[in-house]
């Protein structure tokens, strides 16, 4: 594990980006075509975070384009989204990812033999967005639409390792400190209280595995901010559930050597906080259940681990012990840094997550293969023009579709 932590290049955030670095970044963008992809719900237009992101990105006029992978209810919302971004100094493509034209086209594609009918969500939006992004750009940076702390250092730090050819980096993952702006309270509960402890528990259960060490080497494996080359993007299968980020890391593990991977510190980071949920398939409970299934599938697929149903109880016990040790560490960390911390609430969350393990394990054993959207390389073997067709369907408004 220590070797992998050292092998993955880590760029720390020691000071803010200054005007000179912004200018150099813009000059670099003129040399290589780089775009930004943002999966987006229409509701985000009503919140200040997306306006902040839009205004910051407008400072980088040499970006090749911006792709908005939009989930919207009506054509009017798509039109409003296009108007929201119309003053950008580079082209903007708004793709209606759940629009009727695209849905019909993908249903026909599915009937013709390519399984592309994944459930609506971020994974589906990313897959559709990559159709447009990889057609035009060499480098792609993906950001969520709800980042309340977005600033110029985000695109600079996420794309610079790719722009500098000498480093040979093909994939960049963000990490950061999750602190709420209002309370200065630690967040990132799914990462702190579930993902990192479950990775340790799985190491104890199945023994040292390179895949688990690789995942543990990322300081924030659930970060939704990453960048990659178009060549890599074309070869990744995309999960459609809350296992998206972990599933993509497993895909990167399959496609790249460690020396081509970097992680970058974005500093303090805040976005919308998801609730725990009142049932197993709600909120963070659903997220953690689907992450565990993703990890189990990855262990089988990449490490040939034969998991057994009776191991679930052992994993539950191991996880609970490790996670509660982590709670004690977080309590100390918060106290030393003068942060508010509710230890009782955090231990209660650990107990809640622990109860998910056995039912999730059994569900996975009943259906271990799951569903992932095919890589674009695979999809293009079915139809060499599929990216163009998807973009055309996702940008065609319903009125035009009805006329024709």
Short mmCIF file of C-alpha atoms in Angstrom, two decimals:
data_model
loop_
_atom_site.label_atom_id
_atom_site.label_comp_id
_atom_site.label_asym_id
_atom_site.label_seq_id
_atom_site.Cartn_x
_atom_site.Cartn_y
_atom_site.Cartn_z
CA UNK A 1 0.00 0.00 0.00
CA UNK A 2 2.80 2.43 0.84
CA UNK A 3 4.44 1.76 -2.51
CA UNK A 4 1.25 2.59 -4.39
CA UNK A 5 0.68 5.74 -2.36
CA UNK A 6 4.14 6.90 -3.35
CA UNK A 7 3.77 5.76 -6.97
CA UNK A 8 0.59 7.76 -7.70
CA UNK A 9 1.79 11.32 -8.30
CA UNK A 10 0.25 13.72 -5.75
CA UNK A 11 0.08 17.48 -6.35
CA UNK A 12 -0.52 19.45 -3.15
CA UNK A 13 -2.27 22.82 -2.92
CA UNK A 14 0.30 25.10 -1.29
CA UNK A 15 -0.94 28.48 -2.51
CA UNK A 16 -3.74 30.02 -4.60
CA UNK A 17 -3.44 30.23 -8.38
CA UNK A 18 -2.19 33.70 -9.37
CA UNK A 19 -2.71 35.76 -12.54
CA UNK A 20 0.55 34.54 -14.06
CA UNK A 21 -0.50 30.90 -13.69
CA UNK A 22 -3.94 31.65 -15.14
CA UNK A 23 -2.32 33.26 -18.17
CA UNK A 24 0.09 30.36 -18.67
CA UNK A 25 -2.81 27.91 -18.38
CA UNK A 26 -4.77 29.79 -21.05
CA UNK A 27 -1.70 29.72 -23.30
CA UNK A 28 -1.38 25.96 -22.81
CA UNK A 29 -5.07 25.49 -23.67
CA UNK A 30 -4.36 27.08 -27.05
CA UNK A 31 -1.91 24.25 -27.79
CA UNK A 32 -4.14 21.28 -26.95
CA UNK A 33 -7.91 20.97 -27.24
CA UNK A 34 -9.36 20.59 -23.75
CA UNK A 35 -13.01 20.69 -22.74
CA UNK A 36 -15.02 20.65 -19.52
CA UNK A 37 -17.94 18.23 -19.02
CA UNK A 38 -20.58 19.00 -16.37
CA UNK A 39 -23.40 16.52 -15.64
CA UNK A 40 -26.25 18.75 -14.52
CA UNK A 41 -29.81 18.68 -13.23
CA UNK A 42 -31.93 21.62 -14.37
CA UNK A 43 -32.56 22.54 -10.73
CA UNK A 44 -28.88 23.51 -10.42
CA UNK A 45 -29.57 26.59 -12.55
CA UNK A 46 -31.60 27.98 -9.65
CA UNK A 47 -28.66 27.71 -7.24
CA UNK A 48 -25.63 30.03 -7.03
CA UNK A 49 -23.04 27.23 -7.37
CA UNK A 50 -23.52 26.73 -11.11
CA UNK A 51 -23.43 30.48 -11.77
CA UNK A 52 -20.11 30.59 -9.94
CA UNK A 53 -18.75 27.70 -12.01
CA UNK A 54 -19.92 29.34 -15.25
CA UNK A 55 -18.29 32.69 -14.39
CA UNK A 56 -14.99 31.07 -13.42
CA UNK A 57 -14.81 28.95 -16.57
CA UNK A 58 -15.50 32.04 -18.71
CA UNK A 59 -12.05 33.31 -17.69
CA UNK A 60 -10.42 30.53 -19.72
CA UNK A 61 -11.31 31.58 -23.24
CA UNK A 62 -9.03 29.00 -24.86
CA UNK A 63 -11.04 26.02 -23.65
CA UNK A 64 -12.19 24.20 -26.77
CA UNK A 65 -15.77 23.88 -25.52
CA UNK A 66 -18.08 23.13 -22.60
CA UNK A 67 -20.43 20.13 -22.55
CA UNK A 68 -23.49 20.28 -20.28
CA UNK A 69 -25.04 16.82 -19.88
CA UNK A 70 -28.47 17.99 -18.75
CA UNK A 71 -31.35 16.12 -17.12
CA UNK A 72 -34.50 18.21 -17.66
CA UNK A 73 -38.26 17.66 -17.71
CA UNK A 74 -39.24 19.86 -20.65
CA UNK A 75 -37.84 21.48 -23.79
CA UNK A 76 -38.28 24.90 -22.16
CA UNK A 77 -35.76 23.91 -19.46
CA UNK A 78 -33.25 22.93 -22.15
CA UNK A 79 -33.74 26.31 -23.83
CA UNK A 80 -33.25 28.10 -20.51
CA UNK A 81 -30.02 26.16 -19.96
CA UNK A 82 -28.70 27.17 -23.38
CA UNK A 83 -29.54 30.80 -22.58
CA UNK A 84 -27.78 30.48 -19.20
CA UNK A 85 -24.50 29.63 -20.96
CA UNK A 86 -24.90 31.72 -24.13
CA UNK A 87 -22.31 34.38 -23.20
CA UNK A 88 -19.41 31.94 -22.77
CA UNK A 89 -16.30 32.78 -24.84
CA UNK A 90 -16.18 29.25 -26.30
CA UNK A 91 -18.79 26.88 -27.77
CA UNK A 92 -21.26 25.23 -25.37
CA UNK A 93 -23.14 22.01 -26.13
CA UNK A 94 -26.23 21.33 -24.02
CA UNK A 95 -27.16 17.66 -24.33
CA UNK A 96 -30.66 16.68 -23.15
CA UNK A 97 -29.68 13.33 -21.70
CA UNK A 98 -33.21 12.22 -20.79
CA UNK A 99 -34.96 13.90 -23.69
CA UNK A 100 -37.53 12.00 -25.77
CA UNK A 101 -35.51 12.09 -29.00
CA UNK A 102 -32.43 10.58 -27.37
CA UNK A 103 -34.50 8.04 -25.42
CA UNK A 104 -36.17 6.84 -28.61
CA UNK A 105 -32.86 6.64 -30.45
CA UNK A 106 -31.22 4.63 -27.68
CA UNK A 107 -34.22 2.27 -27.52
CA UNK A 108 -33.74 1.57 -31.24
CA UNK A 109 -30.01 1.06 -30.65
CA UNK A 110 -30.78 -1.39 -27.85
CA UNK A 111 -33.23 -3.29 -30.04
CA UNK A 112 -30.56 -3.48 -32.75
CA UNK A 113 -28.18 -5.28 -30.39
CA UNK A 114 -26.19 -2.84 -28.20
CA UNK A 115 -27.20 -2.79 -24.51
CA UNK A 116 -27.23 0.94 -23.74
CA UNK A 117 -30.45 1.39 -21.74
CA UNK A 118 -28.88 2.21 -18.41
CA UNK A 119 -30.90 3.94 -15.68
CA UNK A 120 -31.00 7.72 -15.63
CA UNK A 121 -28.38 9.30 -13.41
CA UNK A 122 -24.88 10.72 -13.37
CA UNK A 123 -23.32 7.65 -15.01
CA UNK A 124 -25.70 7.88 -17.97
CA UNK A 125 -25.07 11.64 -18.24
CA UNK A 126 -21.30 11.11 -18.21
CA UNK A 127 -21.53 8.45 -20.93
CA UNK A 128 -23.65 10.69 -23.18
CA UNK A 129 -21.43 13.68 -22.43
CA UNK A 130 -18.34 11.74 -23.46
CA UNK A 131 -19.87 11.23 -26.90
CA UNK A 132 -19.62 14.99 -27.51
CA UNK A 133 -16.43 15.58 -25.53
CA UNK A 134 -14.32 12.92 -27.25
CA UNK A 135 -15.40 14.07 -30.72
CA UNK A 136 -13.85 17.50 -30.24
CA UNK A 137 -11.30 17.41 -27.42
CA UNK A 138 -8.05 15.68 -26.60
CA UNK A 139 -8.39 16.29 -22.86
CA UNK A 140 -11.55 16.28 -20.71
CA UNK A 141 -12.17 17.58 -17.19
CA UNK A 142 -15.34 16.60 -15.36
CA UNK A 143 -16.87 18.71 -12.59
CA UNK A 144 -20.14 18.38 -10.69
CA UNK A 145 -22.67 21.21 -11.04
CA UNK A 146 -23.13 21.91 -7.33
CA UNK A 147 -19.63 23.02 -6.24
CA UNK A 148 -19.98 26.02 -3.94
CA UNK A 149 -16.24 26.69 -3.70
CA UNK A 150 -15.40 26.58 -7.43
CA UNK A 151 -12.47 28.86 -8.23
CA UNK A 152 -9.86 29.24 -11.01
CA UNK A 153 -7.50 26.77 -9.35
CA UNK A 154 -9.94 23.91 -10.01
CA UNK A 155 -9.66 23.75 -13.82
CA UNK A 156 -6.00 24.78 -13.69
CA UNK A 157 -5.04 22.01 -11.29
CA UNK A 158 -7.21 19.36 -12.92
CA UNK A 159 -6.00 19.93 -16.48
CA UNK A 160 -2.40 21.11 -16.05
CA UNK A 161 -0.94 17.61 -15.39
CA UNK A 162 -2.48 16.49 -18.70
CA UNK A 163 -1.41 19.59 -20.63
CA UNK A 164 2.21 19.05 -19.64
CA UNK A 165 3.13 16.19 -21.99
CA UNK A 166 6.46 15.59 -20.27
CA UNK A 167 4.73 14.07 -17.22
CA UNK A 168 2.95 11.36 -19.20
CA UNK A 169 -0.23 11.66 -17.08
CA UNK A 170 -3.46 10.28 -18.57
CA UNK A 171 -5.82 10.42 -15.54
CA UNK A 172 -6.13 12.98 -12.74
CA UNK A 173 -8.29 12.54 -9.62
CA UNK A 174 -9.13 15.38 -7.24
CA UNK A 175 -8.89 15.26 -3.47
CA UNK A 176 -9.83 17.93 -0.97
CA UNK A 177 -10.96 18.82 2.54
CA UNK A 178 -14.74 18.55 2.80
CA UNK A 179 -15.76 21.39 5.11
CA UNK A 180 -19.16 23.10 5.06
CA UNK A 181 -18.98 26.85 4.42
CA UNK A 182 -21.55 27.75 7.07
CA UNK A 183 -20.53 25.50 9.97
CA UNK A 184 -16.90 24.71 9.15
CA UNK A 185 -17.89 21.13 9.94
CA UNK A 186 -16.32 18.00 8.44
CA UNK A 187 -18.41 16.34 5.76
CA UNK A 188 -17.56 13.58 3.31
CA UNK A 189 -19.22 10.98 5.54
CA UNK A 190 -19.48 8.30 2.84
CA UNK A 191 -15.71 8.50 2.31
CA UNK A 192 -14.65 8.92 5.94
CA UNK A 193 -17.09 6.55 7.60
CA UNK A 194 -17.63 3.91 4.93
CA UNK A 195 -15.26 3.76 1.97
CA UNK A 196 -11.91 4.00 3.72
CA UNK A 197 -12.90 1.64 6.59
CA UNK A 198 -14.49 -0.89 4.20
CA UNK A 199 -11.32 -0.94 2.08
CA UNK A 200 -9.31 -1.76 5.23
CA UNK A 201 -11.85 -4.39 6.29
CA UNK A 202 -11.77 -6.03 2.85
CA UNK A 203 -7.96 -6.15 3.01
CA UNK A 204 -8.22 -8.06 6.28
CA UNK A 205 -10.96 -10.33 4.93
CA UNK A 206 -9.43 -11.36 1.57
CA UNK A 207 -5.77 -10.59 2.23
CA UNK A 208 -3.51 -7.98 0.59
CA UNK A 209 -4.72 -7.23 -2.93
CA UNK A 210 -3.14 -4.77 -5.34
CA UNK A 211 -6.53 -3.40 -6.38
CA UNK A 212 -7.50 -2.56 -2.79
CA UNK A 213 -4.11 -0.95 -2.16
CA UNK A 214 -4.54 1.09 -5.34
CA UNK A 215 -8.01 2.33 -4.30
CA UNK A 216 -6.76 3.12 -0.80
CA UNK A 217 -3.93 5.22 -2.27
CA UNK A 218 -6.47 7.82 -3.43
CA UNK A 219 -7.02 10.39 -0.71
CA UNK A 220 -10.64 11.00 -1.76
CA UNK A 221 -11.78 8.09 -3.96
CA UNK A 222 -15.38 9.34 -4.13
CA UNK A 223 -14.50 12.77 -5.54
CA UNK A 224 -16.63 13.51 -8.58
CA UNK A 225 -13.93 15.70 -10.10
CA UNK A 226 -11.46 14.06 -12.45
CA UNK A 227 -9.82 14.59 -15.84
CA UNK A 228 -8.47 12.24 -18.47
CA UNK A 229 -7.30 11.96 -22.03
CA UNK A 230 -9.91 11.28 -24.68
CA UNK A 231 -8.09 8.05 -25.56
CA UNK A 232 -8.61 6.77 -22.02
CA UNK A 233 -12.19 8.07 -21.85
CA UNK A 234 -13.10 6.06 -24.94
CA UNK A 235 -11.98 2.83 -23.24
CA UNK A 236 -13.79 3.08 -19.89
CA UNK A 237 -16.99 1.19 -19.11
CA UNK A 238 -19.26 3.52 -17.16
CA UNK A 239 -21.27 2.33 -14.12
CA UNK A 240 -24.78 3.75 -13.86
CA UNK A 241 -25.30 3.68 -10.09
CA UNK A 242 -23.67 5.30 -7.04
CA UNK A 243 -20.65 3.09 -7.65
CA UNK A 244 -19.69 5.41 -10.53
CA UNK A 245 -16.56 6.94 -9.00
CA UNK A 246 -15.23 3.67 -7.56
CA UNK A 247 -16.17 1.81 -10.72
CA UNK A 248 -14.30 4.30 -12.89
CA UNK A 249 -11.23 3.99 -10.65
CA UNK A 250 -11.37 0.23 -11.20
CA UNK A 251 -11.60 0.84 -14.95
CA UNK A 252 -8.58 3.14 -14.81
CA UNK A 253 -6.74 0.40 -12.89
CA UNK A 254 -7.52 -1.98 -15.76
CA UNK A 255 -6.36 0.45 -18.46
CA UNK A 256 -3.37 2.35 -17.04
CA UNK A 257 -0.15 1.75 -15.17
CA UNK A 258 0.28 3.68 -11.93
CA UNK A 259 2.87 6.06 -13.42
CA UNK A 260 0.19 7.58 -15.69
CA UNK A 261 -2.12 8.51 -12.77
CA UNK A 262 -2.03 11.64 -10.59
CA UNK A 263 -4.16 13.09 -7.82
CA UNK A 264 -4.47 16.81 -7.21
CA UNK A 265 -5.32 18.78 -4.08
CA UNK A 266 -8.15 21.29 -4.63
CA UNK A 267 -8.01 22.61 -1.05
CA UNK A 268 -11.25 23.25 0.86
CA UNK A 269 -14.30 21.98 -1.02
CA UNK A 270 -18.03 22.26 -0.40
CA UNK A 271 -21.09 21.11 -2.33
CA UNK A 272 -24.55 19.74 -1.59
CA UNK A 273 -24.69 17.26 1.27
CA UNK A 274 -26.71 14.08 0.87
CA UNK A 275 -28.80 12.81 3.77
CA UNK A 276 -28.31 9.38 5.33
CA UNK A 277 -31.79 8.24 4.24
CA UNK A 278 -34.44 6.42 6.23
CA UNK A 279 -34.21 3.10 4.35
CA UNK A 280 -31.53 0.95 2.74
CA UNK A 281 -32.16 2.24 -0.77
CA UNK A 282 -32.23 5.93 0.13
CA UNK A 283 -29.57 8.63 0.51
CA UNK A 284 -26.10 7.66 1.67
CA UNK A 285 -27.34 4.19 2.59
CA UNK A 286 -28.07 3.47 -1.07
CA UNK A 287 -24.77 5.02 -2.11
CA UNK A 288 -22.76 2.85 0.28
CA UNK A 289 -24.67 -0.30 -0.70
CA UNK A 290 -23.89 0.26 -4.37
CA UNK A 291 -20.27 1.13 -3.62
CA UNK A 292 -19.84 -2.16 -1.74
CA UNK A 293 -21.33 -4.07 -4.67
CA UNK A 294 -18.92 -2.26 -6.99
CA UNK A 295 -15.96 -3.25 -4.79
CA UNK A 296 -17.06 -6.88 -4.67
CA UNK A 297 -17.43 -6.99 -8.45
CA UNK A 298 -14.01 -5.39 -8.92
CA UNK A 299 -12.36 -7.94 -6.62
CA UNK A 300 -13.85 -10.79 -8.61
CA UNK A 301 -13.09 -9.22 -11.98
CA UNK A 302 -9.58 -7.87 -11.40
CA UNK A 303 -8.19 -10.07 -8.63
CA UNK A 304 -10.14 -13.34 -9.21
CA UNK A 305 -11.30 -13.38 -5.58
CA UNK A 306 -13.94 -16.04 -4.87
CA UNK A 307 -16.25 -14.35 -2.37
CA UNK A 308 -18.59 -16.48 -0.24
CA UNK A 309 -21.91 -15.62 1.37
CA UNK A 310 -20.75 -16.59 4.85
CA UNK A 311 -18.02 -13.93 4.76
CA UNK A 312 -20.54 -11.11 5.03
CA UNK A 313 -20.88 -11.39 8.82
CA UNK A 314 -17.09 -11.26 9.25
CA UNK A 315 -16.88 -8.17 7.06
CA UNK A 316 -19.61 -6.49 9.10
CA UNK A 317 -17.70 -7.05 12.34
CA UNK A 318 -14.37 -5.96 10.83
CA UNK A 319 -15.89 -2.85 9.27
CA UNK A 320 -17.61 -1.75 12.48
CA UNK A 321 -14.42 -2.05 14.52
CA UNK A 322 -12.29 -0.19 11.98
CA UNK A 323 -14.88 2.51 11.34
CA UNK A 324 -15.32 3.25 15.04
CA UNK A 325 -11.56 3.55 15.40
CA UNK A 326 -11.73 6.11 12.58
CA UNK A 327 -14.48 8.01 14.42
CA UNK A 328 -12.16 8.35 17.39
CA UNK A 329 -9.46 9.73 15.09
CA UNK A 330 -11.91 12.18 13.47
CA UNK A 331 -12.97 13.34 16.94
CA UNK A 332 -9.35 14.09 17.80
CA UNK A 333 -8.75 15.78 14.45
CA UNK A 334 -11.79 18.01 14.93
CA UNK A 335 -10.81 18.91 18.50
CA UNK A 336 -7.24 19.86 17.55
CA UNK A 337 -8.48 22.01 14.64
CA UNK A 338 -11.32 23.65 16.55
CA UNK A 339 -14.07 22.05 14.43
CA UNK A 340 -17.51 21.03 15.74
CA UNK A 341 -17.92 17.27 15.92
CA UNK A 342 -20.82 15.07 17.05
CA UNK A 343 -19.19 11.76 17.89
CA UNK A 344 -22.47 10.13 18.89
CA UNK A 345 -24.05 10.99 15.52
CA UNK A 346 -21.03 9.68 13.61
CA UNK A 347 -21.00 6.38 15.52
CA UNK A 348 -24.72 6.04 14.85
CA UNK A 349 -24.02 6.43 11.12
CA UNK A 350 -21.37 3.70 11.34
CA UNK A 351 -23.93 1.39 12.97
CA UNK A 352 -26.38 2.19 10.16
CA UNK A 353 -23.77 1.47 7.46
CA UNK A 354 -22.76 -1.78 9.16
CA UNK A 355 -26.33 -3.07 8.90
CA UNK A 356 -26.18 -2.63 5.12
CA UNK A 357 -23.34 -5.08 4.59
CA UNK A 358 -25.08 -8.45 4.87
CA UNK A 359 -28.17 -7.62 2.75
CA UNK A 360 -26.00 -5.89 0.15
CA UNK A 361 -23.62 -8.86 0.08
CA UNK A 362 -26.48 -11.31 -0.46
CA UNK A 363 -28.05 -9.16 -3.19
CA UNK A 364 -24.75 -9.01 -5.01
CA UNK A 365 -24.20 -12.77 -4.80
CA UNK A 366 -27.59 -13.25 -6.45
CA UNK A 367 -26.64 -10.96 -9.39
CA UNK A 368 -22.86 -10.39 -9.45
CA UNK A 369 -22.37 -9.04 -12.98
CA UNK A 370 -24.37 -5.84 -12.60
CA UNK A 371 -24.69 -3.37 -15.47
CA UNK A 372 -22.19 -0.95 -16.98
CA UNK A 373 -22.55 1.06 -20.13
CA UNK A 374 -20.15 -0.19 -22.78
CA UNK A 375 -16.95 1.70 -23.44
CA UNK A 376 -17.21 4.03 -26.40
CA UNK A 377 -14.61 1.94 -28.21
CA UNK A 378 -16.97 -1.04 -27.90
CA UNK A 379 -19.97 1.07 -28.92
CA UNK A 380 -18.19 2.39 -32.01
CA UNK A 381 -17.51 -1.19 -33.12
CA UNK A 382 -21.31 -1.56 -33.25
CA UNK A 383 -21.86 1.77 -35.03
CA UNK A 384 -18.87 3.92 -36.08
CA UNK A 385 -21.11 7.02 -36.16
CA UNK A 386 -22.80 6.40 -32.80
CA UNK A 387 -21.22 9.41 -31.09
CA UNK A 388 -22.44 11.78 -33.79
CA UNK A 389 -25.87 10.15 -33.71
CA UNK A 390 -26.11 10.46 -29.92
CA UNK A 391 -25.08 14.12 -29.99
CA UNK A 392 -27.57 14.85 -32.76
CA UNK A 393 -30.40 13.16 -30.82
CA UNK A 394 -29.44 14.90 -27.56
CA UNK A 395 -29.40 18.36 -29.17
CA UNK A 396 -32.54 18.03 -31.30
CA UNK A 397 -35.49 19.75 -29.71
CA UNK A 398 -38.86 18.05 -29.45
CA UNK A 399 -40.63 20.52 -31.73
CA UNK A 400 -38.23 19.76 -34.57
CA UNK A 401 -38.63 16.05 -33.93
CA UNK A 402 -42.41 16.31 -34.20
CA UNK A 403 -42.23 18.28 -37.46
CA UNK A 404 -40.07 15.66 -39.11
#
